[in-house]
Structure formats: structure tokens, C-alpha cells
mmCIF file with all atom_site columns, C-alpha atoms in Angstrom:
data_model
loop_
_atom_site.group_PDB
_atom_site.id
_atom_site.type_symbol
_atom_site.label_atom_id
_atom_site.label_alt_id
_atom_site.label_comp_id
_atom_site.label_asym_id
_atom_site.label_entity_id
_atom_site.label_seq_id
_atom_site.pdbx_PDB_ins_code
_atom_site.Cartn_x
_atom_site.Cartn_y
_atom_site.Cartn_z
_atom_site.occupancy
_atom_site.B_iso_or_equiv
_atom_site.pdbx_formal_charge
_atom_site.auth_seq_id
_atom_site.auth_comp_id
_atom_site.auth_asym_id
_atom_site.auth_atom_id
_atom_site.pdbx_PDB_model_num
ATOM 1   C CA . UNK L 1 1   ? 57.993  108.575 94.444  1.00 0.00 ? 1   UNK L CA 1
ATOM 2   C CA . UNK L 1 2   ? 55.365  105.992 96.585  1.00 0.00 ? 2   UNK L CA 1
ATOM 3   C CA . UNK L 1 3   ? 56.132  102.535 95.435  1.00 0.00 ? 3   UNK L CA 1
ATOM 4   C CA . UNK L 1 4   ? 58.894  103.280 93.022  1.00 0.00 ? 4   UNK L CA 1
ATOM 5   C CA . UNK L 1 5   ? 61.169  104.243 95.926  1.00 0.00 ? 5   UNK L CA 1
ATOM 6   C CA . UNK L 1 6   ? 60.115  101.622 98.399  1.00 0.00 ? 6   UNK L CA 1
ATOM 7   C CA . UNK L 1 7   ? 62.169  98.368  99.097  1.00 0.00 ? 7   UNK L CA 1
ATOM 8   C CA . UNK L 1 8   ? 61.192  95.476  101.049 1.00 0.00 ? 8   UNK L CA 1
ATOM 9   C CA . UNK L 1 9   ? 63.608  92.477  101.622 1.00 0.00 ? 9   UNK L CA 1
ATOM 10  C CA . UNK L 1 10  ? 61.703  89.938  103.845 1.00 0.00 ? 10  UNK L CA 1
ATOM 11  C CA . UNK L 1 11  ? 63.430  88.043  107.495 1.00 0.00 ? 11  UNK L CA 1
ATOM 12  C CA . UNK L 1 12  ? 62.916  84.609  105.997 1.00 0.00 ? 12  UNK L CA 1
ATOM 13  C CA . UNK L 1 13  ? 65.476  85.241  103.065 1.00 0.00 ? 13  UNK L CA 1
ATOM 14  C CA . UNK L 1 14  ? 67.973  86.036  105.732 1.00 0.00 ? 14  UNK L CA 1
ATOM 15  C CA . UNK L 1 15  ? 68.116  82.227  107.135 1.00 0.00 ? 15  UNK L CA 1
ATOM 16  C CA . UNK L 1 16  ? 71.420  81.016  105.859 1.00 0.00 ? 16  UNK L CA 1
ATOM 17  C CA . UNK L 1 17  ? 74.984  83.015  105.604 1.00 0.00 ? 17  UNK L CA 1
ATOM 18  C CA . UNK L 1 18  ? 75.893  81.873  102.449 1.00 0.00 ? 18  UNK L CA 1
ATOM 19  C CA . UNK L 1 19  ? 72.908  84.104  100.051 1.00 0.00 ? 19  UNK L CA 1
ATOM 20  C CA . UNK L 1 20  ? 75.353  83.639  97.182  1.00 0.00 ? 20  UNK L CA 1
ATOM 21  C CA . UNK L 1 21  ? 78.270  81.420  96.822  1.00 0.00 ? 21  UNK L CA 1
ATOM 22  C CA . UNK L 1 22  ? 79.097  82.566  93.369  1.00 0.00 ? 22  UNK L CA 1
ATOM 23  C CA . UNK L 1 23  ? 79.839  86.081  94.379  1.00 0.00 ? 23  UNK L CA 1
ATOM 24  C CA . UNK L 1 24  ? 82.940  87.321  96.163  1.00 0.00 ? 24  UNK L CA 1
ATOM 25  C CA . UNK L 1 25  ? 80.842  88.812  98.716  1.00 0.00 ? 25  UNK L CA 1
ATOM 26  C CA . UNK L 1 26  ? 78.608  85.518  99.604  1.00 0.00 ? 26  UNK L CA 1
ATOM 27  C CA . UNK L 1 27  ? 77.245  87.785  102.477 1.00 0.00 ? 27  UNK L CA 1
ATOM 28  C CA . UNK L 1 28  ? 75.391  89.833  100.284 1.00 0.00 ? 28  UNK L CA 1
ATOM 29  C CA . UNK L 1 29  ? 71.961  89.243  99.936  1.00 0.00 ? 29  UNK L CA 1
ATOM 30  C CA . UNK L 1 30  ? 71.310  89.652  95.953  1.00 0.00 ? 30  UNK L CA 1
ATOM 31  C CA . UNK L 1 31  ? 67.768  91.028  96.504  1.00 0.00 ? 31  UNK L CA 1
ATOM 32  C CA . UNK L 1 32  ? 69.569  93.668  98.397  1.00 0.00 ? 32  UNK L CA 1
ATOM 33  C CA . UNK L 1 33  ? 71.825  94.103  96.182  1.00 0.00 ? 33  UNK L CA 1
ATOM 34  C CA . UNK L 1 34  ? 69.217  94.729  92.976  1.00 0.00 ? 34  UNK L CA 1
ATOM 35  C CA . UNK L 1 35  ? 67.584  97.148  95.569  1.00 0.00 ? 35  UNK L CA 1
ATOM 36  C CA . UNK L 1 36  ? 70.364  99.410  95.988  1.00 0.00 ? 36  UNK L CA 1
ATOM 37  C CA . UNK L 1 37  ? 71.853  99.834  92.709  1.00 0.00 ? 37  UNK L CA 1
ATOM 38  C CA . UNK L 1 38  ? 67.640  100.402 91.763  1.00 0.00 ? 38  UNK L CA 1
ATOM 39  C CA . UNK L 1 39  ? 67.551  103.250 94.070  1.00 0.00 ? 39  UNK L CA 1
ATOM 40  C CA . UNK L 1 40  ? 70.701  104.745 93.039  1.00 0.00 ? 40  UNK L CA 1
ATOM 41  C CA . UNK L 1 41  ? 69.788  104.457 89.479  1.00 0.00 ? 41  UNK L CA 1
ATOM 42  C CA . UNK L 1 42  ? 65.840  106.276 90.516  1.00 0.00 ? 42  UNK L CA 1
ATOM 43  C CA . UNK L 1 43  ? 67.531  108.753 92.331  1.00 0.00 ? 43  UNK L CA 1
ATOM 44  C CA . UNK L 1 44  ? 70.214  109.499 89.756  1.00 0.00 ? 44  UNK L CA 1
ATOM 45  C CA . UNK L 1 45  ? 72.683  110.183 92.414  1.00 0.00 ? 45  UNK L CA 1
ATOM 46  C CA . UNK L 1 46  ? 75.377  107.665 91.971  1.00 0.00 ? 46  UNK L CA 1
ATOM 47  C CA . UNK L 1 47  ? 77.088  105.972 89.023  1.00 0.00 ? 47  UNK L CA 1
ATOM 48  C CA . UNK L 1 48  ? 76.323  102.056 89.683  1.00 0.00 ? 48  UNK L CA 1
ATOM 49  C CA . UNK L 1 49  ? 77.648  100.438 86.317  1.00 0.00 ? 49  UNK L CA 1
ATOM 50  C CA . UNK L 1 50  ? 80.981  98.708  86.866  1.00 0.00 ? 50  UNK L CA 1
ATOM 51  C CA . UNK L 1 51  ? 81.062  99.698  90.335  1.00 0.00 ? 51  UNK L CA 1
ATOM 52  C CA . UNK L 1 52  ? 80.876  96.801  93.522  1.00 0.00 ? 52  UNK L CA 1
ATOM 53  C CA . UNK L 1 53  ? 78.762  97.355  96.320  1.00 0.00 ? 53  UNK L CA 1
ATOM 54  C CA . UNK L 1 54  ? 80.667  97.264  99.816  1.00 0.00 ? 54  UNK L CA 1
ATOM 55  C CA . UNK L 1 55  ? 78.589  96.300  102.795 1.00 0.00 ? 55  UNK L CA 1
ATOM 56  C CA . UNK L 1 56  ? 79.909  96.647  106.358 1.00 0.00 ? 56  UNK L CA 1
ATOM 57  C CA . UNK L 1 57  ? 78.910  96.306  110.408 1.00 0.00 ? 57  UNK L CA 1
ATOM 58  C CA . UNK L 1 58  ? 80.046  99.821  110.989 1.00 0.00 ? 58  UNK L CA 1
ATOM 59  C CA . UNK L 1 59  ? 82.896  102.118 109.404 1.00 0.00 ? 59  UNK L CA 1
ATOM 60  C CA . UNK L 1 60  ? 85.834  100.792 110.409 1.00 0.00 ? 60  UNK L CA 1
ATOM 61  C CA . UNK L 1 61  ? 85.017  97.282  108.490 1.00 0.00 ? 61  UNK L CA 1
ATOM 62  C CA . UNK L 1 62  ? 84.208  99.743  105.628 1.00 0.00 ? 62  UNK L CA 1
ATOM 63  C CA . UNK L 1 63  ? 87.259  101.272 105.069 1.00 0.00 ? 63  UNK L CA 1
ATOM 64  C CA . UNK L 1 64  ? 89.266  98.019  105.945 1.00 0.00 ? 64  UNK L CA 1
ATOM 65  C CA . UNK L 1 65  ? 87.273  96.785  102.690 1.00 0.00 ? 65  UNK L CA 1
ATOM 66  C CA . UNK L 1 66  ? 87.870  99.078  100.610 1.00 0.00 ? 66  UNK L CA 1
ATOM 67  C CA . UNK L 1 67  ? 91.718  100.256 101.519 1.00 0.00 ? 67  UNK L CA 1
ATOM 68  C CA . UNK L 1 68  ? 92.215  96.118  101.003 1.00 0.00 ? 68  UNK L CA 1
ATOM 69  C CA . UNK L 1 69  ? 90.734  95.923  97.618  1.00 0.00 ? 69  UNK L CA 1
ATOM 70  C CA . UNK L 1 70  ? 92.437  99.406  96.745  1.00 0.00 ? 70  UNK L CA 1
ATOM 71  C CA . UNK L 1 71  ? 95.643  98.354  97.839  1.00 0.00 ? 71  UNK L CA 1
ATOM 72  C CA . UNK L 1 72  ? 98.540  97.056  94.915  1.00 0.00 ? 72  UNK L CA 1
ATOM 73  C CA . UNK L 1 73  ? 98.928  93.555  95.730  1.00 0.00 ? 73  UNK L CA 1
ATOM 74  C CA . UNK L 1 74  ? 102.544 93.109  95.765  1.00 0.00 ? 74  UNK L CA 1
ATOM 75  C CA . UNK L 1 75  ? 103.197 96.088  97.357  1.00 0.00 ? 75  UNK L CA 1
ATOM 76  C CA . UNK L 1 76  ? 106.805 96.746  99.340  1.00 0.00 ? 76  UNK L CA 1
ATOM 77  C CA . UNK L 1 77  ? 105.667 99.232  101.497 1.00 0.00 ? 77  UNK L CA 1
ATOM 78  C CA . UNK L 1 78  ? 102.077 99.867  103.519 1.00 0.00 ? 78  UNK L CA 1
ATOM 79  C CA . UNK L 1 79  ? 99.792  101.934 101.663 1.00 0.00 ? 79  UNK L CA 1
ATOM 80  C CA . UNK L 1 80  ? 99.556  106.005 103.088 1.00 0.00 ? 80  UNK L CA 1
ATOM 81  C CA . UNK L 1 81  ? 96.410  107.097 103.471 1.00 0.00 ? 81  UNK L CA 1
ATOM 82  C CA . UNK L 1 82  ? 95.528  110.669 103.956 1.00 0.00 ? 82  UNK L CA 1
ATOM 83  C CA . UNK L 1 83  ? 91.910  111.973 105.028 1.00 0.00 ? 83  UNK L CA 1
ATOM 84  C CA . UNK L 1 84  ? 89.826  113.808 107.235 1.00 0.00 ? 84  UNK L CA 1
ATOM 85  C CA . UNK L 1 85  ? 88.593  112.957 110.581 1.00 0.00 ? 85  UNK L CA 1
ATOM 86  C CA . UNK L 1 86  ? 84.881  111.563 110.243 1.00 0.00 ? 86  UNK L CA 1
ATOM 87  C CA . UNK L 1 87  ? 82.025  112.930 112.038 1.00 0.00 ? 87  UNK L CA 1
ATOM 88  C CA . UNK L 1 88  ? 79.669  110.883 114.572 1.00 0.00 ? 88  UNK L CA 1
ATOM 89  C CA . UNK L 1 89  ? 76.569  111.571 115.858 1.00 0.00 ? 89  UNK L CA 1
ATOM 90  C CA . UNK L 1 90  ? 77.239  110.396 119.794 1.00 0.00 ? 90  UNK L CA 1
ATOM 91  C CA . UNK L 1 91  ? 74.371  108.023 122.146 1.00 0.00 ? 91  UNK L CA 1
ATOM 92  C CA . UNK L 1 92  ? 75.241  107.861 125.533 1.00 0.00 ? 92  UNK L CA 1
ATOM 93  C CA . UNK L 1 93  ? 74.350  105.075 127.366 1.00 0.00 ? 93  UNK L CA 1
ATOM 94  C CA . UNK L 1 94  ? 74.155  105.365 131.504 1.00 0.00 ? 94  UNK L CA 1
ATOM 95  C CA . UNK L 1 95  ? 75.119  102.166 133.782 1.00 0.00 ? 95  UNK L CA 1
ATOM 96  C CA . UNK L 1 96  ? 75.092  102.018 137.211 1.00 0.00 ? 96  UNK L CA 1
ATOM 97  C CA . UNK L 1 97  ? 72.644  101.911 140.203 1.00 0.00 ? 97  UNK L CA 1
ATOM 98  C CA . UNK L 1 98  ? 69.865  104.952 139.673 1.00 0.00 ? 98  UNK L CA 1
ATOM 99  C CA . UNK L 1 99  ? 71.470  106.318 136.694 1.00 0.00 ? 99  UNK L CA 1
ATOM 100 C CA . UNK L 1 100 ? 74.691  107.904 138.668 1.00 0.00 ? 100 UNK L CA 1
ATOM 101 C CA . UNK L 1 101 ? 77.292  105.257 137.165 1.00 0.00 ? 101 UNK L CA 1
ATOM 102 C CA . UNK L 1 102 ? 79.712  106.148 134.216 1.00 0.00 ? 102 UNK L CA 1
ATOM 103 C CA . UNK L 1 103 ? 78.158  107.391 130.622 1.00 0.00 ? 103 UNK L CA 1
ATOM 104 C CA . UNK L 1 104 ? 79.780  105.444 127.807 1.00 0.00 ? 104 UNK L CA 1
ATOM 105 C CA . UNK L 1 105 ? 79.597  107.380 124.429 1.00 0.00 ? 105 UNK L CA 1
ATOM 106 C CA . UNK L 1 106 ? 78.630  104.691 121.583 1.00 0.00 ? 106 UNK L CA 1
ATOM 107 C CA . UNK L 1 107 ? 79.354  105.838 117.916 1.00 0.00 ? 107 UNK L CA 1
ATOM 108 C CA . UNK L 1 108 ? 75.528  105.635 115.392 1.00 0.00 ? 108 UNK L CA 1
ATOM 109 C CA . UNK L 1 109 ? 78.096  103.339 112.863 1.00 0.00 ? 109 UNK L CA 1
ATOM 110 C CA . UNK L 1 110 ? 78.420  100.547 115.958 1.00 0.00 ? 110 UNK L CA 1
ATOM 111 C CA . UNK L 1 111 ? 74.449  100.350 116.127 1.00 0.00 ? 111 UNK L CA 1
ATOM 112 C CA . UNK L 1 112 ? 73.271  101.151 112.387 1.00 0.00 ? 112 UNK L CA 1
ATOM 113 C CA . UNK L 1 113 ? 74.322  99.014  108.933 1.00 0.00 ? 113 UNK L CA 1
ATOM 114 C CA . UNK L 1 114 ? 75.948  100.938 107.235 1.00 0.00 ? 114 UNK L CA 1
ATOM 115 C CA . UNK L 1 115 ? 76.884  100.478 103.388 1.00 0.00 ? 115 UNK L CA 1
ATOM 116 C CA . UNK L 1 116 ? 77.814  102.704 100.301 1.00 0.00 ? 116 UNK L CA 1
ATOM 117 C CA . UNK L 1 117 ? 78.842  102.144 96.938  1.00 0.00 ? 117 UNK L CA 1
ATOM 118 C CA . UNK L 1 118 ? 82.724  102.181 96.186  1.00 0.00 ? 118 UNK L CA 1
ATOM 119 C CA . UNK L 1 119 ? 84.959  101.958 92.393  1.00 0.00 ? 119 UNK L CA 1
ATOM 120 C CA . UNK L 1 120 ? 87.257  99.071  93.233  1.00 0.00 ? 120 UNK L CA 1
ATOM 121 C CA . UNK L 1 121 ? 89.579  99.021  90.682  1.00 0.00 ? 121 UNK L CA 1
ATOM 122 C CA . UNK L 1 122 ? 93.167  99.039  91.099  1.00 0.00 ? 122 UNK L CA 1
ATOM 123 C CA . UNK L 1 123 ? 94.692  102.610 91.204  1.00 0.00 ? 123 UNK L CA 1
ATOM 124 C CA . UNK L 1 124 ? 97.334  103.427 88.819  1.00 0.00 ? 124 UNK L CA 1
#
């Protein structure tokens, strides 16, 4: 694949927070954007047409997204949401004097961006 798979967004297009105020998601760089939907379309391995990508800090801020924008609006009662329990590779960090103090496990979604591609239309 060599240059057809490769995708370079630059540090200086990252200066301001607002990359696009005409989009919902004014976060969103649109070069970004372009770049994912691109490599979804080369690698043929997810439908991008009509579909809105979801970016996040982590999981958590993931499925807040898209439980919000898959919720009814005027709905009387919270939404139920059934799934299995997700899987994450642990990092251990060590504090403390010569490496003998407490080990705090830290979850690869609270360092890494994570983002993936969700339908968010209304279910009926």
C-alpha cells in the first residue's frame, strides 16, 4: 500500500480549538477527518457514507457520545443499555522511593486517542 495508506496531518494545523465552526463537532480537524473516511474507504472495511465520525480522549467520552446522540430526545425514562465488559491492555506505573511504593494500573484508552466510526441516527 506505501503512500496510498499513509496520512500525515502536520502540528501547526493544530493551533486553534475551533478547526471548524460549521460542523457540530468544531473539534474535529477536517484534514483528519478526509483521512479517516480515505482509509476506511482503501481498506474497504467500513461503510463511511452517511455515517459521522466520533472522536474521543479515551472510551468512556466515546460511549457518552454516542449513547447521547443515540438516545430519543424526549425520552421519559433513561435509556438501558446492555453490553459486554470491554477489554484493556493494563501499564503499571510504580511511585515511591526506589521503586517499592504502590503500582497504579492505568487503562491504554487514558493514554492513546482513540476514535471509530459510529451510524448516528435515531433508533426506531
Amino acid at each position: 500500500m506505501g503512500e496510498k495508506s499513509t496520512i500525515v496531518i502536520s502540528g501547526h494545523q493544530s493551533i486553534s480549538y475551533f478547526s471548524d465552526v460549521r460542523n457540530l463537532c468544531w473539534f474535529l480537524e477536517p484534514e483528519f477527518a478526509n483521512s479517516v473516511v480515505r482509509l476506511h474507504k482503501l481498506v474497504g472495511n467500513a461503510i463511511t457514507e452517511d455515517h459521522h465520525i466520533v472522536v474521543g480522549t479515551g472510551s468512556t467520552q466515546l460511549f457518552q457520545a454516542v449513547l447521547y446522540a443515540l438516545s430519543p430526545p424526549n425520552a421519559s425514562e433513561p435509556m438501558n443499555v446492555v453490553s459486554a465488559a470491554p477489554f484493556y491492555s493494563r501499564l503499571t506505573c510504580t511511585t515511591g522511593g526506589g521503586g517499592g511504593g504502590p503500582r497504579f494500573p492505568l487503562t491504554s484508552t487514558s493514554i492513546f486517542f482513540c476514535t471509530f466510526l459510529a451510524d448516528l441516527k435515531p433508533l426506531k
